[in-house]
Amino acid sequence: MLSRVADSLYWMSRYLERSEHLARLIEVNLNLMLDHSATPAERRWRHVLECMGHSPSADVPLDTHRVVQTWCADPANRSSIVSCITSARENARQVREQISSEMWEQLNRLFHEVRRAGLEESWESEPMAFLAAVQEGSWLFQGITNAMMNHGEGWHFIRLGRYIERALNLTTLLDVHFAAIAPGAADAHIEWLGLLKSASAFEAYCKVHTADLKPERIAEFLLLNAEFPHSIRFAIDALQNSLHAISEHAPPRKSAHLERLAGRLRAALSYSPIEEIMFGGLHSYLENIRRQCAQIHTALFEVYITYAIESALEA
């Protein structure tokens, strides 16, 4: 597979995963504001931006309208939902011959839907329809991809983008919530509920642990559950499986280092008990996962995308 194709498929998938995550995060917190949460609006939105990986300046006022408009439909914000979907579509446009026509039509439809909504002032009074459309459009694209595309190298690069983005989003989500929610706080229950819903995990968690929202159980579920698609372990398992499938088409000496990185992370998640993780510090554990994901991303590009021409000739 051409490196430019792998690059576009990978980033198309990462941007689409990111847009879905942002839409769900904003939707959940808009709903939490209606649940009589004791958290002031400005503090809530600072918390949300930290979950997105951004640290707003303390002297910049934040309100619901400003955050929703900036992070949903502002094309000037390169990290907004509409910008992410635009970037996903542009990457898909560059590799239309590699994806199915149904995939292109769905992504193109989603792009025009969110762009049209962003140009209309009415959506700001009822943003829930916009946020639901983004999430549903992303799920539909994933379903079409799995059903309509050959499960070869291109499909695996799409999975790599989705799951490395998901793992990074989940580590940040967990880290921010566990740092911000004080044990015994009046609104702790609502905030733990918000964490699970932000990871699409509330119903799945309740089926395993009932509705007893204990922090250690929540951390274990989102970190180590091997069966839930929005856990970090599930994402890393899928990541390693796709790396292994792609490596079958690459020289072993080129891909061995990359597979070792993924295998080391997968083993840590497979064999680390939650008690040991919490005792050693959840923040440092999550930081280590982020660092290893960054190493995997860098190695992936060095092996398959930005490699020197000399190394390709040697292969």
GROMACS .gro file of C-alpha atoms in nm:
model
  315
    1MET     CA    1   0.000   0.000   0.000
    2LEU     CA    2   0.124   0.350  -0.086
    3SER     CA    3   0.235   0.549   0.219
    4ARG     CA    4   0.012   0.845   0.123
    5VAL     CA    5  -0.291   0.615   0.119
    6ALA     CA    6  -0.206   0.470   0.460
    7ASP     CA    7  -0.156   0.823   0.594
    8SER     CA    8  -0.494   0.947   0.465
    9LEU     CA    9  -0.687   0.643   0.590
   10TYR     CA   10  -0.524   0.668   0.932
   11TRP     CA   11  -0.598   1.038   0.976
   12MET     CA   12  -0.946   1.013   0.827
   13SER     CA   13  -1.029   0.764   1.100
   14ARG     CA   14  -0.864   0.960   1.380
   15TYR     CA   15  -1.046   1.281   1.292
   16LEU     CA   16  -1.382   1.104   1.273
   17GLU     CA   17  -1.325   0.930   1.607
   18ARG     CA   18  -1.227   1.265   1.758
   19SER     CA   19  -1.541   1.437   1.631
   20GLU     CA   20  -1.761   1.165   1.779
   21HIS     CA   21  -1.581   1.190   2.114
   22LEU     CA   22  -1.619   1.570   2.124
   23ALA     CA   23  -1.989   1.548   2.036
   24ARG     CA   24  -2.058   1.295   2.309
   25LEU     CA   25  -1.855   1.489   2.568
   26ILE     CA   26  -2.042   1.814   2.501
   27GLU     CA   27  -2.380   1.641   2.487
   28VAL     CA   28  -2.325   1.463   2.819
   29ASN     CA   29  -2.221   1.781   2.997
   30LEU     CA   30  -2.511   1.982   2.856
   31ASN     CA   31  -2.740   1.716   3.002
   32LEU     CA   32  -2.557   1.716   3.336
   33MET     CA   33  -2.627   2.088   3.368
   34LEU     CA   34  -2.997   1.999   3.364
   35ASP     CA   35  -2.954   1.735   3.639
   36HIS     CA   36  -2.912   1.991   3.916
   37SER     CA   37  -2.538   1.942   3.930
   38ALA     CA   38  -2.369   2.155   4.197
   39THR     CA   39  -2.083   2.233   3.960
   40PRO     CA   40  -2.095   2.598   3.835
   41ALA     CA   41  -2.122   2.632   3.457
   42GLU     CA   42  -1.782   2.796   3.412
   43ARG     CA   43  -1.603   2.531   3.616
   44ARG     CA   44  -1.785   2.258   3.425
   45TRP     CA   45  -1.675   2.391   3.088
   46ARG     CA   46  -1.315   2.430   3.204
   47HIS     CA   47  -1.335   2.066   3.309
   48VAL     CA   48  -1.475   1.972   2.966
   49LEU     CA   49  -1.196   2.155   2.784
   50GLU     CA   50  -0.939   1.974   2.998
   51CYS     CA   51  -1.104   1.646   2.894
   52MET     CA   52  -1.045   1.759   2.534
   53GLY     CA   53  -0.678   1.807   2.612
   54HIS     CA   54  -0.694   2.188   2.629
   55SER     CA   55  -0.614   2.409   2.928
   56PRO     CA   56  -0.802   2.739   2.895
   57SER     CA   57  -0.650   3.049   3.048
   58ALA     CA   58  -0.799   3.139   3.385
   59ASP     CA   59  -0.874   3.494   3.270
   60VAL     CA   60  -1.083   3.383   2.971
   61PRO     CA   61  -1.453   3.368   3.069
   62LEU     CA   62  -1.633   3.054   2.965
   63ASP     CA   63  -2.006   3.010   2.923
   64THR     CA   64  -2.222   2.749   2.762
   65HIS     CA   65  -2.287   2.947   2.444
   66ARG     CA   66  -1.919   3.028   2.389
   67VAL     CA   67  -1.800   2.670   2.440
   68VAL     CA   68  -2.072   2.504   2.234
   69GLN     CA   69  -2.033   2.746   1.943
   70THR     CA   70  -1.650   2.735   1.944
   71TRP     CA   71  -1.614   2.360   1.977
   72CYS     CA   72  -1.906   2.249   1.764
   73ALA     CA   73  -1.930   2.464   1.455
   74ASP     CA   74  -1.649   2.719   1.444
   75PRO     CA   75  -1.436   2.645   1.134
   76ALA     CA   76  -1.168   2.881   1.266
   77ASN     CA   77  -1.107   2.641   1.556
   78ARG     CA   78  -0.905   2.359   1.399
   79SER     CA   79  -1.009   2.127   1.682
   80SER     CA   80  -1.384   2.187   1.653
   81ILE     CA   81  -1.625   1.914   1.547
   82VAL     CA   82  -1.689   2.072   1.208
   83SER     CA   83  -1.313   2.112   1.148
   84CYS     CA   84  -1.248   1.748   1.242
   85ILE     CA   85  -1.518   1.624   1.005
   86THR     CA   86  -1.387   1.853   0.731
   87SER     CA   87  -1.037   1.709   0.779
   88ALA     CA   88  -1.175   1.353   0.777
   89ARG     CA   89  -1.360   1.421   0.452
   90GLU     CA   90  -1.052   1.577   0.290
   91ASN     CA   91  -0.844   1.272   0.377
   92ALA     CA   92  -1.118   1.046   0.242
   93ARG     CA   93  -1.135   1.250  -0.079
   94GLN     CA   94  -0.767   1.184  -0.142
   95VAL     CA   95  -0.818   0.806  -0.129
   96ARG     CA   96  -1.162   0.765  -0.282
   97GLU     CA   97  -1.035   0.479  -0.494
   98GLN     CA   98  -0.942   0.288  -0.176
   99ILE     CA   99  -1.271   0.320   0.011
  100SER     CA  100  -1.619   0.210  -0.092
  101SER     CA  101  -1.861   0.451  -0.257
  102GLU     CA  102  -2.097   0.400   0.038
  103MET     CA  103  -1.824   0.513   0.280
  104TRP     CA  104  -1.759   0.827   0.077
  105GLU     CA  105  -2.130   0.907   0.044
  106GLN     CA  106  -2.187   0.871   0.420
  107LEU     CA  107  -1.889   1.089   0.516
  108ASN     CA  108  -1.977   1.346   0.251
  109ARG     CA  109  -2.337   1.353   0.376
  110LEU     CA  110  -2.220   1.405   0.734
  111PHE     CA  111  -1.986   1.685   0.625
  112HIS     CA  112  -2.262   1.876   0.447
  113GLU     CA  113  -2.505   1.819   0.734
  114VAL     CA  114  -2.277   1.967   1.002
  115ARG     CA  115  -2.155   2.244   0.776
  116ARG     CA  116  -2.512   2.346   0.693
  117ALA     CA  117  -2.607   2.338   1.061
  118GLY     CA  118  -2.310   2.556   1.150
  119LEU     CA  119  -2.422   2.822   0.905
  120GLU     CA  120  -2.769   2.839   1.058
  121GLU     CA  121  -2.812   3.037   1.380
  122SER     CA  122  -3.105   2.825   1.495
  123TRP     CA  123  -2.890   2.523   1.587
  124GLU     CA  124  -2.732   2.709   1.881
  125SER     CA  125  -3.061   2.712   2.073
  126GLU     CA  126  -3.102   2.336   2.022
  127PRO     CA  127  -2.754   2.188   1.979
  128MET     CA  128  -2.859   1.835   2.078
  129ALA     CA  129  -2.976   1.747   1.726
  130PHE     CA  130  -2.639   1.858   1.587
  131LEU     CA  131  -2.448   1.651   1.844
  132ALA     CA  132  -2.667   1.345   1.789
  133ALA     CA  133  -2.621   1.370   1.412
  134VAL     CA  134  -2.242   1.373   1.451
  135GLN     CA  135  -2.242   1.063   1.671
  136GLU     CA  136  -2.492   0.872   1.460
  137GLY     CA  137  -2.310   0.969   1.140
  138SER     CA  138  -1.983   0.838   1.282
  139TRP     CA  139  -2.139   0.509   1.395
  140LEU     CA  140  -2.299   0.463   1.054
  141PHE     CA  141  -1.966   0.526   0.883
  142GLN     CA  142  -1.798   0.264   1.100
  143GLY     CA  143  -2.071   0.012   1.024
  144ILE     CA  144  -2.051   0.079   0.650
  145THR     CA  145  -1.671   0.049   0.665
  146ASN     CA  146  -1.687  -0.291   0.833
  147ALA     CA  147  -1.959  -0.415   0.597
  148MET     CA  148  -1.848  -0.268   0.263
  149MET     CA  149  -1.467  -0.254   0.263
  150ASN     CA  150  -1.220  -0.536   0.212
  151HIS     CA  151  -1.062  -0.621   0.547
  152GLY     CA  152  -0.712  -0.577   0.412
  153GLU     CA  153  -0.433  -0.330   0.483
  154GLY     CA  154  -0.647  -0.020   0.427
  155TRP     CA  155  -0.914  -0.142   0.667
  156HIS     CA  156  -0.648  -0.209   0.931
  157PHE     CA  157  -0.502   0.142   0.895
  158ILE     CA  158  -0.852   0.277   0.957
  159ARG     CA  159  -0.872   0.066   1.273
  160LEU     CA  160  -0.530   0.188   1.385
  161GLY     CA  161  -0.644   0.549   1.359
  162ARG     CA  162  -0.970   0.484   1.541
  163TYR     CA  163  -0.824   0.290   1.832
  164ILE     CA  164  -0.515   0.496   1.899
  165GLU     CA  165  -0.737   0.806   1.906
  166ARG     CA  166  -0.984   0.631   2.134
  167ALA     CA  167  -0.714   0.516   2.375
  168LEU     CA  168  -0.570   0.868   2.400
  169ASN     CA  169  -0.914   1.022   2.453
  170LEU     CA  170  -1.000   0.773   2.726
  171THR     CA  171  -0.674   0.825   2.917
  172THR     CA  172  -0.734   1.201   2.923
  173LEU     CA  173  -1.099   1.153   3.023
  174LEU     CA  174  -1.007   0.924   3.313
  175ASP     CA  175  -0.715   1.139   3.426
  176VAL     CA  176  -0.915   1.462   3.440
  177HIS     CA  177  -1.214   1.309   3.618
  178PHE     CA  178  -1.013   1.128   3.883
  179ALA     CA  179  -0.817   1.447   3.954
  180ALA     CA  180  -1.128   1.667   3.972
  181ILE     CA  181  -1.387   1.460   4.160
  182ALA     CA  182  -1.334   1.483   4.535
  183PRO     CA  183  -1.437   1.172   4.735
  184GLY     CA  184  -1.763   1.236   4.915
  185ALA     CA  185  -1.841   1.555   4.719
  186ALA     CA  186  -2.210   1.642   4.692
  187ASP     CA  187  -2.219   1.593   4.316
  188ALA     CA  188  -1.967   1.305   4.296
  189HIS     CA  189  -2.234   1.056   4.185
  190ILE     CA  190  -2.343   1.280   3.895
  191GLU     CA  191  -1.984   1.336   3.787
  192TRP     CA  192  -1.900   0.964   3.787
  193LEU     CA  193  -2.217   0.909   3.586
  194GLY     CA  194  -2.093   1.178   3.346
  195LEU     CA  195  -1.758   1.001   3.307
  196LEU     CA  196  -1.924   0.672   3.215
  197LYS     CA  197  -2.164   0.836   2.972
  198SER     CA  198  -1.878   1.033   2.813
  199ALA     CA  199  -1.718   0.697   2.734
  200SER     CA  200  -2.047   0.541   2.615
  201ALA     CA  201  -2.005   0.305   2.908
  202PHE     CA  202  -2.289   0.358   3.155
  203GLU     CA  203  -2.521   0.076   3.044
  204ALA     CA  204  -2.234  -0.167   2.983
  205TYR     CA  205  -2.089  -0.085   3.327
  206CYS     CA  206  -2.427  -0.142   3.497
  207LYS     CA  207  -2.457  -0.484   3.333
  208VAL     CA  208  -2.128  -0.583   3.497
  209HIS     CA  209  -2.135  -0.393   3.829
  210THR     CA  210  -2.500  -0.276   3.861
  211ALA     CA  211  -2.548   0.098   3.915
  212ASP     CA  212  -2.309   0.109   4.211
  213LEU     CA  213  -2.070   0.382   4.091
  214LYS     CA  214  -1.748   0.315   4.278
  215PRO     CA  215  -1.438   0.497   4.147
  216GLU     CA  216  -1.210   0.193   4.153
  217ARG     CA  217  -1.463  -0.018   3.963
  218ILE     CA  218  -1.510   0.258   3.707
  219ALA     CA  219  -1.133   0.284   3.657
  220GLU     CA  220  -1.105  -0.092   3.619
  221PHE     CA  221  -1.391  -0.107   3.369
  222LEU     CA  222  -1.264   0.174   3.145
  223LEU     CA  223  -0.902   0.066   3.171
  224LEU     CA  224  -0.893  -0.312   3.179
  225ASN     CA  225  -1.218  -0.459   3.047
  226ALA     CA  226  -1.130  -0.677   2.748
  227GLU     CA  227  -1.484  -0.700   2.610
  228PHE     CA  228  -1.607  -0.339   2.610
  229PRO     CA  229  -1.521  -0.149   2.287
  230HIS     CA  230  -1.466   0.181   2.469
  231SER     CA  231  -1.214   0.054   2.721
  232ILE     CA  232  -0.844   0.126   2.685
  233ARG     CA  233  -0.752  -0.243   2.691
  234PHE     CA  234  -0.998  -0.323   2.412
  235ALA     CA  235  -0.854  -0.039   2.203
  236ILE     CA  236  -0.496  -0.157   2.253
  237ASP     CA  237  -0.591  -0.519   2.180
  238ALA     CA  238  -0.750  -0.408   1.851
  239LEU     CA  239  -0.451  -0.187   1.778
  240GLN     CA  240  -0.204  -0.472   1.817
  241ASN     CA  241  -0.417  -0.711   1.612
  242SER     CA  242  -0.424  -0.465   1.322
  243LEU     CA  243  -0.049  -0.396   1.351
  244HIS     CA  244   0.015  -0.769   1.335
  245ALA     CA  245  -0.207  -0.806   1.027
  246ILE     CA  246  -0.028  -0.518   0.850
  247SER     CA  247   0.317  -0.650   0.946
  248GLU     CA  248   0.253  -0.967   0.745
  249HIS     CA  249   0.305  -0.750   0.435
  250ALA     CA  250   0.620  -0.579   0.567
  251PRO     CA  251   0.978  -0.700   0.620
  252PRO     CA  252   1.002  -0.844   0.975
  253ARG     CA  253   1.301  -0.631   1.069
  254LYS     CA  254   1.102  -0.318   0.980
  255SER     CA  255   0.794  -0.396   1.187
  256ALA     CA  256   0.944  -0.587   1.481
  257HIS     CA  257   1.009  -0.277   1.693
  258LEU     CA  258   0.656  -0.146   1.633
  259GLU     CA  259   0.500  -0.478   1.732
  260ARG     CA  260   0.715  -0.493   2.047
  261LEU     CA  261   0.589  -0.150   2.154
  262ALA     CA  262   0.227  -0.253   2.108
  263GLY     CA  263   0.285  -0.593   2.270
  264ARG     CA  264   0.445  -0.435   2.578
  265LEU     CA  265   0.148  -0.202   2.626
  266ARG     CA  266  -0.102  -0.481   2.569
  267ALA     CA  267   0.074  -0.701   2.826
  268ALA     CA  268   0.073  -0.422   3.085
  269LEU     CA  269  -0.302  -0.380   3.046
  270SER     CA  270  -0.363  -0.756   3.045
  271TYR     CA  271  -0.173  -0.837   3.363
  272SER     CA  272  -0.192  -0.524   3.583
  273PRO     CA  273  -0.453  -0.558   3.863
  274ILE     CA  274  -0.648  -0.242   3.935
  275GLU     CA  275  -0.537  -0.244   4.301
  276GLU     CA  276  -0.174  -0.223   4.193
  277ILE     CA  277  -0.252   0.054   3.944
  278MET     CA  278  -0.439   0.263   4.200
  279PHE     CA  279  -0.172   0.209   4.466
  280GLY     CA  280   0.103   0.321   4.227
  281GLY     CA  281  -0.097   0.623   4.112
  282LEU     CA  282  -0.356   0.628   3.837
  283HIS     CA  283  -0.221   0.953   3.689
  284SER     CA  284   0.128   0.812   3.635
  285TYR     CA  285  -0.017   0.491   3.488
  286LEU     CA  286  -0.229   0.688   3.240
  287GLU     CA  287   0.067   0.912   3.155
  288ASN     CA  288   0.267   0.600   3.075
  289ILE     CA  289  -0.009   0.475   2.842
  290ARG     CA  290  -0.014   0.812   2.662
  291ARG     CA  291   0.363   0.804   2.627
  292GLN     CA  292   0.356   0.452   2.483
  293CYS     CA  293   0.074   0.542   2.242
  294ALA     CA  294   0.284   0.835   2.120
  295GLN     CA  295   0.578   0.598   2.067
  296ILE     CA  296   0.356   0.360   1.870
  297HIS     CA  297   0.228   0.650   1.656
  298THR     CA  298   0.584   0.766   1.583
  299ALA     CA  299   0.707   0.416   1.505
  300LEU     CA  300   0.405   0.351   1.283
  301PHE     CA  301   0.490   0.654   1.070
  302GLU     CA  302   0.859   0.569   1.059
  303VAL     CA  303   0.790   0.216   0.938
  304TYR     CA  304   0.497   0.268   0.699
  305ILE     CA  305   0.450   0.634   0.610
  306THR     CA  306   0.748   0.871   0.645
  307TYR     CA  307   1.028   0.620   0.593
  308ALA     CA  308   1.331   0.720   0.389
  309ILE     CA  309   1.339   0.599   0.029
  310GLU     CA  310   1.669   0.425   0.099
  311SER     CA  311   1.507   0.200   0.359
  312ALA     CA  312   1.232   0.107   0.113
  313LEU     CA  313   1.491   0.011  -0.147
  314GLU     CA  314   1.680  -0.199   0.107
  315ALA     CA  315   1.361  -0.392   0.181
   0.00000   0.00000   0.00000
